[in-house]
Coordinates of N, CA and C and ligand atoms in Angstrom, one line a residue:
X1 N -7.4 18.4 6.6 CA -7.3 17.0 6.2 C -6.0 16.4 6.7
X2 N -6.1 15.3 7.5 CA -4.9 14.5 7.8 C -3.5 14.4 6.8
X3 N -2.8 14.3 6.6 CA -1.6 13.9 5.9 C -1.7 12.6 5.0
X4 N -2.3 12.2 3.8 CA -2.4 11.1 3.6 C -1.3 10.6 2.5
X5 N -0.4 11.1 2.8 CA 0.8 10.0 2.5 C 1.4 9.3 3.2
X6 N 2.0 8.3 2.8 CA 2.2 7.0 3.6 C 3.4 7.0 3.0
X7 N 4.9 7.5 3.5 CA 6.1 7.4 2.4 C 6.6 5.5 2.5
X8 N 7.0 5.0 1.3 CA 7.3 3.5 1.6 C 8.7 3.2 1.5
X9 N 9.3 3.1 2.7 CA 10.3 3.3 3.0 C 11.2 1.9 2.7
X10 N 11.5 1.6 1.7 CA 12.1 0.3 0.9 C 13.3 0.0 1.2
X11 N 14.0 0.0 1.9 CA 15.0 -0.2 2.0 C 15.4 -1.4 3.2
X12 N 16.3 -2.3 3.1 CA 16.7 -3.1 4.2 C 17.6 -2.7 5.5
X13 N 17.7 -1.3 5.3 CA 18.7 -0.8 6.5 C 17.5 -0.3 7.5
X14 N 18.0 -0.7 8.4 CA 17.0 -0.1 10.0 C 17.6 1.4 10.0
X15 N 18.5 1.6 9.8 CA 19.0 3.2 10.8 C 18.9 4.1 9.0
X16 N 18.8 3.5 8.0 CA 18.1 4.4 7.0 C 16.9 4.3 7.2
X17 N 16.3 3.5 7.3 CA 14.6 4.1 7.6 C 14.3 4.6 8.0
X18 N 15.2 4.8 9.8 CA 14.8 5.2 10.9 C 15.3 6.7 10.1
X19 N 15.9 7.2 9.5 CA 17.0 8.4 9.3 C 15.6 9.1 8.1
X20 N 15.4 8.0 7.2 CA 14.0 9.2 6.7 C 13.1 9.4 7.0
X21 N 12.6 8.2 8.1 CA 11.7 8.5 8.8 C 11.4 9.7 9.4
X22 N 12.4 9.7 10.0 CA 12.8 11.2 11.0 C 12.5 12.4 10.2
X23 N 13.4 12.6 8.8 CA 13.7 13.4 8.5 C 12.1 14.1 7.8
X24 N 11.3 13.2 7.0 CA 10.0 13.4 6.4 C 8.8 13.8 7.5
X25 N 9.3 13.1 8.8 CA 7.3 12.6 9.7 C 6.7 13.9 9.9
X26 N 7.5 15.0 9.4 CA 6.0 16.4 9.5 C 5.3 16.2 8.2
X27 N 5.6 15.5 7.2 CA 4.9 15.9 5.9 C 4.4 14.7 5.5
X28 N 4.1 13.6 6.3 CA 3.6 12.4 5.7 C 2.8 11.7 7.1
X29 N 1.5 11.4 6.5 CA 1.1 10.7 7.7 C 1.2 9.1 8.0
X30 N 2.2 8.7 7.4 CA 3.1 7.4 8.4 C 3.7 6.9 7.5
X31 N 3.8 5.7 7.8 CA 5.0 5.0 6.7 C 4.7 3.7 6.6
X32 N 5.3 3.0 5.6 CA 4.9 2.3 4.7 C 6.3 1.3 4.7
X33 N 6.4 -0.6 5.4 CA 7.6 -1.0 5.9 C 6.8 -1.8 4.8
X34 N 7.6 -2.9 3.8 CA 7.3 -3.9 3.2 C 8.1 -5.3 2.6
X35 N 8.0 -6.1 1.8 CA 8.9 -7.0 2.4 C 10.5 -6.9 2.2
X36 N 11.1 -6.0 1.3 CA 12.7 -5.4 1.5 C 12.9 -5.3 3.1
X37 N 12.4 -4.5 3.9 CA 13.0 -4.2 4.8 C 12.2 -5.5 5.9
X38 N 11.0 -6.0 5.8 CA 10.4 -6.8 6.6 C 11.7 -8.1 6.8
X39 N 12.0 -8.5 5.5 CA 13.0 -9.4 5.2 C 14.0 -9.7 5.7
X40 N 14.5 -8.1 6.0 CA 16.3 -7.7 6.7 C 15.7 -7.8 7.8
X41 N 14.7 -7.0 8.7 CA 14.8 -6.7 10.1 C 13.6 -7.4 10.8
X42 N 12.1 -7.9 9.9 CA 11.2 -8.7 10.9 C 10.7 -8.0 11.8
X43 N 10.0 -8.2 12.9 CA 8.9 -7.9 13.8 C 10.0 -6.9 14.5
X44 N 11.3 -7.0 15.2 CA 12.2 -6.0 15.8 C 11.9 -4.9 15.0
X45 N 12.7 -5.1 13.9 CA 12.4 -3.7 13.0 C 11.4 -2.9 13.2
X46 N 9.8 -3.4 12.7 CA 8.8 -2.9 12.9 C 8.4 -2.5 13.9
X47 N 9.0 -3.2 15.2 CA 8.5 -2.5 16.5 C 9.4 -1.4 16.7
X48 N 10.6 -1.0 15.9 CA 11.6 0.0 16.2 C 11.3 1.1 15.7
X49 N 10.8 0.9 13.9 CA 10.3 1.7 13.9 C 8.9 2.4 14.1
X50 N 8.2 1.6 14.9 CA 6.7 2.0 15.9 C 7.1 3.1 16.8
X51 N 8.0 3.0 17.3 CA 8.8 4.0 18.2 C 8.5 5.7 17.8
X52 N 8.6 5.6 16.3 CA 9.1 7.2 15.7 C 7.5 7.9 16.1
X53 N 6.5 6.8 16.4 CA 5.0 7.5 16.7 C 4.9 7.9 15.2
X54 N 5.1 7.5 14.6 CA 4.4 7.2 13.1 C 3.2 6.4 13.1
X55 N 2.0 6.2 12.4 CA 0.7 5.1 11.9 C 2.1 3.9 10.8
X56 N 2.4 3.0 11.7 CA 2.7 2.0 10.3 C 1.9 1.3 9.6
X57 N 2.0 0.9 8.2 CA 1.5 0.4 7.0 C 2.5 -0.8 6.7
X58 N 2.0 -2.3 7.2 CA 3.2 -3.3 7.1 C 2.4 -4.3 5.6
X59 N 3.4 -3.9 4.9 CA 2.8 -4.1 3.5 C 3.7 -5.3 3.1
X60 N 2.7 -6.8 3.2 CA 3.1 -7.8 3.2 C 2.8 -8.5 1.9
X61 N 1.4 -8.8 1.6 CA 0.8 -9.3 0.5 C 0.9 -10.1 0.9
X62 N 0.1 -10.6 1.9 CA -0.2 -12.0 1.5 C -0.7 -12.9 1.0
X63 N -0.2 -13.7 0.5 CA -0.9 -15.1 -0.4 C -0.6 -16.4 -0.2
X64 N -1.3 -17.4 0.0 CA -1.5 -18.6 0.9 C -3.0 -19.4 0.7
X65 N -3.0 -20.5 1.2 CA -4.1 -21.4 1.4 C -4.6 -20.3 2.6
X66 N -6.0 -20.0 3.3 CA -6.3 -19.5 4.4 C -6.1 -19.7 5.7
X67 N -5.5 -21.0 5.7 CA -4.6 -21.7 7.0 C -4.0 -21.1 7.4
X68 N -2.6 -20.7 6.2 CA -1.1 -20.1 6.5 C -1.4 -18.8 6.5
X69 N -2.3 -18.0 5.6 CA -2.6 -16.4 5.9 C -2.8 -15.9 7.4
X70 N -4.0 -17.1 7.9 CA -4.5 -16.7 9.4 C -3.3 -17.2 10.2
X71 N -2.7 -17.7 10.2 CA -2.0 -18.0 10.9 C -0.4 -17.1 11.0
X72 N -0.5 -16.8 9.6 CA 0.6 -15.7 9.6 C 0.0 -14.0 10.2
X73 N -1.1 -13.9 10.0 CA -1.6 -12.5 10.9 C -1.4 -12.4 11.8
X74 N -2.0 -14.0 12.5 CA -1.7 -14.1 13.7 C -0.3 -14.3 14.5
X75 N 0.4 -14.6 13.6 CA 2.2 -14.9 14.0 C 2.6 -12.9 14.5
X76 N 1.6 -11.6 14.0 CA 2.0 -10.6 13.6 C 1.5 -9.7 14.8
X77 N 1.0 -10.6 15.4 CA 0.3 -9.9 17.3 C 1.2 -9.1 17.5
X78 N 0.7 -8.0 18.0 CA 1.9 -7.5 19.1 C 2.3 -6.3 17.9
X79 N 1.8 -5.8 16.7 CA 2.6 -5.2 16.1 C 2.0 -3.9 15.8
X80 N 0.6 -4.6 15.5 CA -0.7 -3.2 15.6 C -0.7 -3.1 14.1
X81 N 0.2 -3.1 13.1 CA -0.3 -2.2 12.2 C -1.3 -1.5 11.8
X82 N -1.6 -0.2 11.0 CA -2.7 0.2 11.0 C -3.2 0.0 9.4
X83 N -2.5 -0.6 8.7 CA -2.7 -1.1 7.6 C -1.8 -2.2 7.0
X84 N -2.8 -3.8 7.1 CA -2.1 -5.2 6.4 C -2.9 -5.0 5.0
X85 N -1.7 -5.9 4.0 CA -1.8 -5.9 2.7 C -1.5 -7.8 2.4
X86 N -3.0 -7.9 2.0 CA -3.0 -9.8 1.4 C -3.3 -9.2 -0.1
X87 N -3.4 -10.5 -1.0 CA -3.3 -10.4 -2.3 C -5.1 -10.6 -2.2
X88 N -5.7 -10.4 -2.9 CA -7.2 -10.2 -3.8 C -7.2 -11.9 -4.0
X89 N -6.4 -12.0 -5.1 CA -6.0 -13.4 -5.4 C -6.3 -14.2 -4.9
X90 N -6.1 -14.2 -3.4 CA -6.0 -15.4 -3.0 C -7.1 -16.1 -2.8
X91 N -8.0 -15.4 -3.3 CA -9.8 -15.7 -3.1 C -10.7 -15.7 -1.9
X92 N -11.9 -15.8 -1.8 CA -12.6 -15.1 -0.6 C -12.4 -15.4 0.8
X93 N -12.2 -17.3 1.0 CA -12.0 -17.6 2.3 C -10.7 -17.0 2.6
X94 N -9.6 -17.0 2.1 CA -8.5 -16.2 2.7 C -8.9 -14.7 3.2
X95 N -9.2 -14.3 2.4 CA -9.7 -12.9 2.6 C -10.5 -12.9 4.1
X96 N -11.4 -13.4 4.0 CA -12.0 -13.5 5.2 C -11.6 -14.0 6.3
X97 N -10.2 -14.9 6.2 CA -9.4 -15.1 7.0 C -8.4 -14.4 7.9
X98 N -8.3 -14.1 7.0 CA -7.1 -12.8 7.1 C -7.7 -12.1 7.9
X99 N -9.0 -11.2 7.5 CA -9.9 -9.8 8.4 C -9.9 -11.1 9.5
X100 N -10.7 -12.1 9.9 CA -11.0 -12.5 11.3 C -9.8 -13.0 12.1
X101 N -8.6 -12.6 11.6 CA -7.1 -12.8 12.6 C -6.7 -11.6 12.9
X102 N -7.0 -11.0 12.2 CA -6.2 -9.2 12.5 C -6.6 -8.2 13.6
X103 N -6.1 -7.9 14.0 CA -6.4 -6.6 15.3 C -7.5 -5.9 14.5
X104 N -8.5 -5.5 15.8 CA -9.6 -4.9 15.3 C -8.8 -3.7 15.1
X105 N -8.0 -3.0 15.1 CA -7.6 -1.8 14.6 C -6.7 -1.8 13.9
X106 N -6.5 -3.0 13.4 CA -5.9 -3.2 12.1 C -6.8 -3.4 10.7
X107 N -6.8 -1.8 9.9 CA -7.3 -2.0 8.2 C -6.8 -3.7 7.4
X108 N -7.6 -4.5 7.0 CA -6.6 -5.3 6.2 C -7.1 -5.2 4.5
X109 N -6.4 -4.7 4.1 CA -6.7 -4.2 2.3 C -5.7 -5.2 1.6
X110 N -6.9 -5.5 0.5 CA -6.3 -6.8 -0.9 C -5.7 -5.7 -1.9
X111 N -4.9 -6.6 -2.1 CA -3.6 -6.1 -3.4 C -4.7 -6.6 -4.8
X112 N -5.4 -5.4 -5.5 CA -6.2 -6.0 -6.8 C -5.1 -6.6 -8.0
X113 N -4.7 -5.3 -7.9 CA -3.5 -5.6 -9.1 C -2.2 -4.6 -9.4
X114 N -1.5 -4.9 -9.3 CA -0.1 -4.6 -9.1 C 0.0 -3.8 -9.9
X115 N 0.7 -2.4 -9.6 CA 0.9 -1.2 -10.6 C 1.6 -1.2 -11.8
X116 N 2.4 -2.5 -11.6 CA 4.0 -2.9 -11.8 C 3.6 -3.8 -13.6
X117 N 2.3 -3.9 -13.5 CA 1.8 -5.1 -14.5 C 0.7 -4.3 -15.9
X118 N 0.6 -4.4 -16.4 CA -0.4 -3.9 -17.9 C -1.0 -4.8 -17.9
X119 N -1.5 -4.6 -19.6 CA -2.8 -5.4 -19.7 C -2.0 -7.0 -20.2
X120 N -0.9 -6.4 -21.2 CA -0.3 -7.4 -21.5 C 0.3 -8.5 -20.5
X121 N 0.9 -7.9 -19.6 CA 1.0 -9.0 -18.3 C 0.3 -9.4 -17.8
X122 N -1.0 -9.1 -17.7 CA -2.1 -10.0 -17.1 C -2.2 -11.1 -18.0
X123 N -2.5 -10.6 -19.4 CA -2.9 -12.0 -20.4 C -1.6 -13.2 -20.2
X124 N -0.4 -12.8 -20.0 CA 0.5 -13.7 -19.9 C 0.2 -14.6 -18.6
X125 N -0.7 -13.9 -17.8 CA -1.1 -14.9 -16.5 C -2.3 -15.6 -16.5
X126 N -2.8 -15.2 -17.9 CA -3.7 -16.2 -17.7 C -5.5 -15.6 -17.5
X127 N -5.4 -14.2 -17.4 CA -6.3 -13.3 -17.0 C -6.8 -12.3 -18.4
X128 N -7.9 -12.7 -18.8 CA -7.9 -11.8 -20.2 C -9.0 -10.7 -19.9
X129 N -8.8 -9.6 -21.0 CA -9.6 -8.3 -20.3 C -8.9 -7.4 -19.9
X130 N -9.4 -6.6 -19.7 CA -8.3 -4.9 -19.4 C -8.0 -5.6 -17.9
X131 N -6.6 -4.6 -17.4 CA -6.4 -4.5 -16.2 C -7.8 -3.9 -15.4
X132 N -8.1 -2.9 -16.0 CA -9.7 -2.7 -15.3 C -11.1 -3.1 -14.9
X133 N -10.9 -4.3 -16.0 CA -11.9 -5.3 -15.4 C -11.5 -6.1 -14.2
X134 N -10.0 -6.4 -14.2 CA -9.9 -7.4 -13.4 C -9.8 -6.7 -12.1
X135 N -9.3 -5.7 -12.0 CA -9.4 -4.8 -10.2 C -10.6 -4.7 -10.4
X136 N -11.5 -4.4 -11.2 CA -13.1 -4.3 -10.5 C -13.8 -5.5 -9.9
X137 N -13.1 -6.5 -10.6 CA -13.7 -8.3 -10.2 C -13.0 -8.4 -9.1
X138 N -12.0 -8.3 -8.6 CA -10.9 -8.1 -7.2 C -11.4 -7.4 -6.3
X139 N -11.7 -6.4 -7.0 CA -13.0 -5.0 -5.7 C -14.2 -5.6 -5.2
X140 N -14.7 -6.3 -6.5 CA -15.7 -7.0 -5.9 C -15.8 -8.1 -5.2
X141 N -14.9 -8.9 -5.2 CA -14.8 -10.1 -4.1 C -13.8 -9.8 -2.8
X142 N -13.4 -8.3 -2.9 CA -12.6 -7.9 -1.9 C -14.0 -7.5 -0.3
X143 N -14.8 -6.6 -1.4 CA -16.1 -6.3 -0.5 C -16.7 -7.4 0.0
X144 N -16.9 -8.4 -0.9 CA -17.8 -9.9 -0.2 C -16.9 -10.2 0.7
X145 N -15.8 -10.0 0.6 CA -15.0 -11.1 1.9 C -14.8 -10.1 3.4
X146 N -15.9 -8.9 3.0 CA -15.1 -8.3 4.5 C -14.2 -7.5 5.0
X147 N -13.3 -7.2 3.8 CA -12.3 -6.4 4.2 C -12.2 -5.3 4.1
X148 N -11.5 -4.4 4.4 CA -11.6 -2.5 4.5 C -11.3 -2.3 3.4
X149 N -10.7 -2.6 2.3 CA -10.3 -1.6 1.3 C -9.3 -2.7 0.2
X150 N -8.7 -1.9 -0.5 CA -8.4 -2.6 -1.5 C -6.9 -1.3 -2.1
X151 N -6.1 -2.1 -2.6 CA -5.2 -1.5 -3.0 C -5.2 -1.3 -4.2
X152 N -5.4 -0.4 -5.3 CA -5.1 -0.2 -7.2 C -4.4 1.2 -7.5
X153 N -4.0 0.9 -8.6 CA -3.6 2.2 -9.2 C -4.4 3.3 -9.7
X154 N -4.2 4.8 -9.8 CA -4.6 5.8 -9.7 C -5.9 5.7 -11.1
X155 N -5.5 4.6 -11.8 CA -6.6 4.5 -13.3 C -7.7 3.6 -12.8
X156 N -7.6 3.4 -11.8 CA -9.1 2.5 -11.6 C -9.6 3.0 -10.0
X157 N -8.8 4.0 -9.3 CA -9.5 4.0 -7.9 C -10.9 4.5 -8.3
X158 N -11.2 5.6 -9.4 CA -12.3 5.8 -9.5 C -13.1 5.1 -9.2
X159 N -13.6 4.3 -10.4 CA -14.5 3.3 -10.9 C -14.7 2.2 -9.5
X160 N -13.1 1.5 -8.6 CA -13.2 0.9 -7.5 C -14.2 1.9 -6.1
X161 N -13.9 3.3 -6.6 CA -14.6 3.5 -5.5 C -16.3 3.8 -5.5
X162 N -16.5 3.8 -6.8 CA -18.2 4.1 -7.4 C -18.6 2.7 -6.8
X163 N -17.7 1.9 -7.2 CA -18.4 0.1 -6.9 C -18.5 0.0 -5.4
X164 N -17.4 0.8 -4.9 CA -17.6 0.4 -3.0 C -17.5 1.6 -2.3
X165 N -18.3 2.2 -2.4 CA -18.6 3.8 -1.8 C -17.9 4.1 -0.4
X166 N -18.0 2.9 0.7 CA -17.7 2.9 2.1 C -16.5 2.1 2.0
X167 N -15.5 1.3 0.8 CA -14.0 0.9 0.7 C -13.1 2.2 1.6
X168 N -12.3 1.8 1.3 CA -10.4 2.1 1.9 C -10.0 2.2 0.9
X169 N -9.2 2.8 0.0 CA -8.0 2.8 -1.0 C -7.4 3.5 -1.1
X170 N -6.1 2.3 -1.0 CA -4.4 2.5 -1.5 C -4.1 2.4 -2.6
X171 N -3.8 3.7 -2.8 CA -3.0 4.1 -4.4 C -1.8 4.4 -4.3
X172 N -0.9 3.1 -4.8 CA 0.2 3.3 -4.6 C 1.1 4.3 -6.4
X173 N 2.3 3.9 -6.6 CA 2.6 4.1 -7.9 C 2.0 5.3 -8.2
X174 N 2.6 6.2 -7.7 CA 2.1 8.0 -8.0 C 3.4 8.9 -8.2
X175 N 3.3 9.7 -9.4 CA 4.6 10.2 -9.3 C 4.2 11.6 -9.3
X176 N 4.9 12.4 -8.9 CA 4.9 13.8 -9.3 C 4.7 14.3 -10.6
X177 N 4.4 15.2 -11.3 CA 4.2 15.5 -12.7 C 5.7 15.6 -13.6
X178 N 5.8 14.3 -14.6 CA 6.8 14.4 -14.7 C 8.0 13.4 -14.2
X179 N 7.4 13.1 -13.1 CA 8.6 12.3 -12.2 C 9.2 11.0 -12.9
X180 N 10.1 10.3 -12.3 CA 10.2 9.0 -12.6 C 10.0 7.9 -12.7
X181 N 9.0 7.3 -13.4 CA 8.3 5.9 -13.4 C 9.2 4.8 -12.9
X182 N 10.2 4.4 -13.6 CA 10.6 2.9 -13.2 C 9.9 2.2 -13.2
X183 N 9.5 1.4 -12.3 CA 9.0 -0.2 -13.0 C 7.7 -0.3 -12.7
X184 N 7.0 0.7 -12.4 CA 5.6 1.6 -12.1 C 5.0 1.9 -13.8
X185 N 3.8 1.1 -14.0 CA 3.5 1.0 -15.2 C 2.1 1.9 -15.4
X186 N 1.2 1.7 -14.2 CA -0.6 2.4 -14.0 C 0.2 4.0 -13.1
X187 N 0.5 4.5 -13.6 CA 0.7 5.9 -13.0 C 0.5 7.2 -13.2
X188 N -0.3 7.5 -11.6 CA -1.2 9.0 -11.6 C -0.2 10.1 -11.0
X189 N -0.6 11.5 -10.7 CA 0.1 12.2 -10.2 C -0.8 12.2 -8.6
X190 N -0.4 12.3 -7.3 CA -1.0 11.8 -6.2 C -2.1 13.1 -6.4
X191 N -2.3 14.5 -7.2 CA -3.5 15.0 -6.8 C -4.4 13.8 -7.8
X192 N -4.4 13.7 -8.7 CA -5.1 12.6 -9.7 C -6.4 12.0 -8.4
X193 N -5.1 11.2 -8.1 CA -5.2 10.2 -7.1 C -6.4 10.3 -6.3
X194 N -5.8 11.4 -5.3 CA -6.8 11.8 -4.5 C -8.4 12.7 -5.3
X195 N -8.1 12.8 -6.4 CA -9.1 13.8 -6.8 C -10.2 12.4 -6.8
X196 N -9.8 11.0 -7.6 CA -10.4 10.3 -8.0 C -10.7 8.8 -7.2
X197 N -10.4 9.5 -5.4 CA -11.3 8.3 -4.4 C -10.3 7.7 -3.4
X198 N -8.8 8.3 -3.6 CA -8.1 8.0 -2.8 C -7.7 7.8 -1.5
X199 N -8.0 6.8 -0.9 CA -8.1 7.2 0.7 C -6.3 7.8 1.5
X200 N -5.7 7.0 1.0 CA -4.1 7.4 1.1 C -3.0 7.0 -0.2
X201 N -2.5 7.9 0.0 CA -1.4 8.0 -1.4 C 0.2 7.3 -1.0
X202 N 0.5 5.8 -1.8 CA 2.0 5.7 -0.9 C 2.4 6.1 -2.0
X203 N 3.9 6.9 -1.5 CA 5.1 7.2 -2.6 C 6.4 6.5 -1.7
X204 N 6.8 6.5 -2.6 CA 8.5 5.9 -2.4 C 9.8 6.1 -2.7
X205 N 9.8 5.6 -3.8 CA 11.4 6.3 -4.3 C 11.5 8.1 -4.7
X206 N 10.2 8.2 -5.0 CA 10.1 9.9 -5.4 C 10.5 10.7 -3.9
X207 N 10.5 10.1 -3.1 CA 10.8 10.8 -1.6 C 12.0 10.2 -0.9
X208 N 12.4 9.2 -0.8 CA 13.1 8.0 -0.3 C 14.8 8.2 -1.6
X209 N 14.4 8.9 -2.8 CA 15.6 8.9 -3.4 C 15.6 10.1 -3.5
X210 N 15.3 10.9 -3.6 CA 15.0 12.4 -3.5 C 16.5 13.1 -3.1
X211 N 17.0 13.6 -3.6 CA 18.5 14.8 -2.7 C 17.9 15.0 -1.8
X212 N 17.2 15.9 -1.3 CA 15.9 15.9 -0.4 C 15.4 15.5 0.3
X213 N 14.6 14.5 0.6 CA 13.4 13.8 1.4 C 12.5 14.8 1.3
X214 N 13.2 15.1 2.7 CA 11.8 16.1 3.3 C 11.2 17.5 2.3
X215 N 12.0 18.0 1.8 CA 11.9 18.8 0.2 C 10.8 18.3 -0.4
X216 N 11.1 17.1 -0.4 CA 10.5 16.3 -1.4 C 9.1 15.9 -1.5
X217 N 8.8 15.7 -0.2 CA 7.1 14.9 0.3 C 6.5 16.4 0.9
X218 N 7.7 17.8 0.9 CA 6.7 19.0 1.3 C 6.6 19.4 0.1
X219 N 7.4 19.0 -1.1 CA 6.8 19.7 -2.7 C 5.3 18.5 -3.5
X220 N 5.3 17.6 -2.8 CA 4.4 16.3 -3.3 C 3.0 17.1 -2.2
X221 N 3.4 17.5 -1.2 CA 2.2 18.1 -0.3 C 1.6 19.1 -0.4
X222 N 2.7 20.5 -1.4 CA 2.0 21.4 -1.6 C 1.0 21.1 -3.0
X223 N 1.1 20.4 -3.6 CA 0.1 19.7 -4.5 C -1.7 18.7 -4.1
X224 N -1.3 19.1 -3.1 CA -2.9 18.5 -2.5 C -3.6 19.4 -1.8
Ligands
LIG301 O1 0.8 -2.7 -1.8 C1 1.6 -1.7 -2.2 O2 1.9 -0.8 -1.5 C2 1.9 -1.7 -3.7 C3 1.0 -2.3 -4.6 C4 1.1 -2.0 -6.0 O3 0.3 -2.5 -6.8 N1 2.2 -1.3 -6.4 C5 3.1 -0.8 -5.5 O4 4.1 -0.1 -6.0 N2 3.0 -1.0 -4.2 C6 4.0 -0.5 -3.3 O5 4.1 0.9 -3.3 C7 5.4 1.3 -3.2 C8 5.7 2.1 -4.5 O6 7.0 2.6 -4.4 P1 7.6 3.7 -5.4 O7 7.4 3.1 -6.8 O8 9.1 3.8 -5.0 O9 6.8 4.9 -5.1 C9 6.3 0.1 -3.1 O10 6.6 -0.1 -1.7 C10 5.4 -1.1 -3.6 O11 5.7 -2.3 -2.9

């Protein structure tokens, strides 16, 4: 089985990404640029680090009227990624927008619901009902619009993937047994993950802050 971690490499420095890039790309199959580093370095960045022959994951989330989404995929020519990230949210014609701008060999997967958020945060937005209803209502309008997959946390890929048998999913917010949460609230351990429908596992700071690195995503690897 392929490598299905995607380490997310957060940071705004070009020559630290490029430096763990380097250091992890036997134990991870690609990496994961998003808007911290998108912010500092833009389409250069991304093409620099295209270089390391890594699969990139340019993890944007978009959200927009479907004008500005298509139009922003399309601003993104030239880049390849092999996985874009729009928000769920933004409802179906975006969605649909978004997949009919994107490189055919570009995945484009909806952000259902943020790892970062509970149930209690949702009701403060306006959204009532478990977090689990609402990534399944997100799964489900993620499928009508077209798109490859869908991003959730390790407590609902199950159930997301019973609903969409032939989906994509990104499970981000995975920590090792034990590990560090921080601001990671829905959190599995990445075998969890993958036991229950995961198509790729991103980690980040557990590898990316690590003494380690590479230690780090080959101790997360020998667990799969
Ligand atoms: O789209 C994502 O990758 C994403 C969605 C989500 O719901 N939660 C989430 O943490 N992520 C990303 O996954 C990565 C998690 O990083 P760590 O918490 O450091 O492992 C970050 O780059 C987040 O932007």
């Amino acid at each position: 089985m392929s490598n299905r971690i995607f380490v997310a490499l957060d940071t705004p420095d070009l020559e630290r990404a490029k430096a763990i890039a380097t250091r992890v790309r036997h134990h991870v199959g690609g990496i994961k640029l998003g808007l911290e580093f998108f912010a500092a370095n833009g389409r250069h960045g991304v093409r620099e680090m295209g270089e390391l022959g890594l699969p990139i994951f340019l993890d944007l989330k978009l959200h927009d009227i479907p004008n500005t989404v298509a139009k922003a995929v399309q601003a993104l020519r030239g880049l390849e990624p092999v996985i874009l990230t729009v928000h769920a949210s933004g409802g179906q014609a975006m969605l649909e927008d978004a997949k009919a701008a994107a490189p055919t060999g570009t995945k484009v997967v909806a952000v259902t619901m943020l790892t970062s958020l509970d149930d209690r945060d949702l009701a403060a937005t306006g959204v009532t009902g478990a977090a689990h209803e609402q990534v399944l209502r997100l799964t489900e309008l993620a499928m009508k619009s077209g798109v490859d997959g869908i991003v959730c946390s390790g407590e609902e890929v199950k159930a997301a993937h019973q609903l969409w048998p032939k989906g994509f999913f990104v499970v981000p917010g995975v920590r090792p047994a034990n590990g560090v949460v921080g601001d990671q609230k829905r959190v599995v351990t990445p075998r969890q993950a993958l036991n229950h429908g995961a198509s790729i596992l991103v980690v980040g700071r557990p590898i990316t802050q690590a003494e380690d690195p590479d230690a780090a995503a080959r101790a997360i690897n020998a667990t799969l």
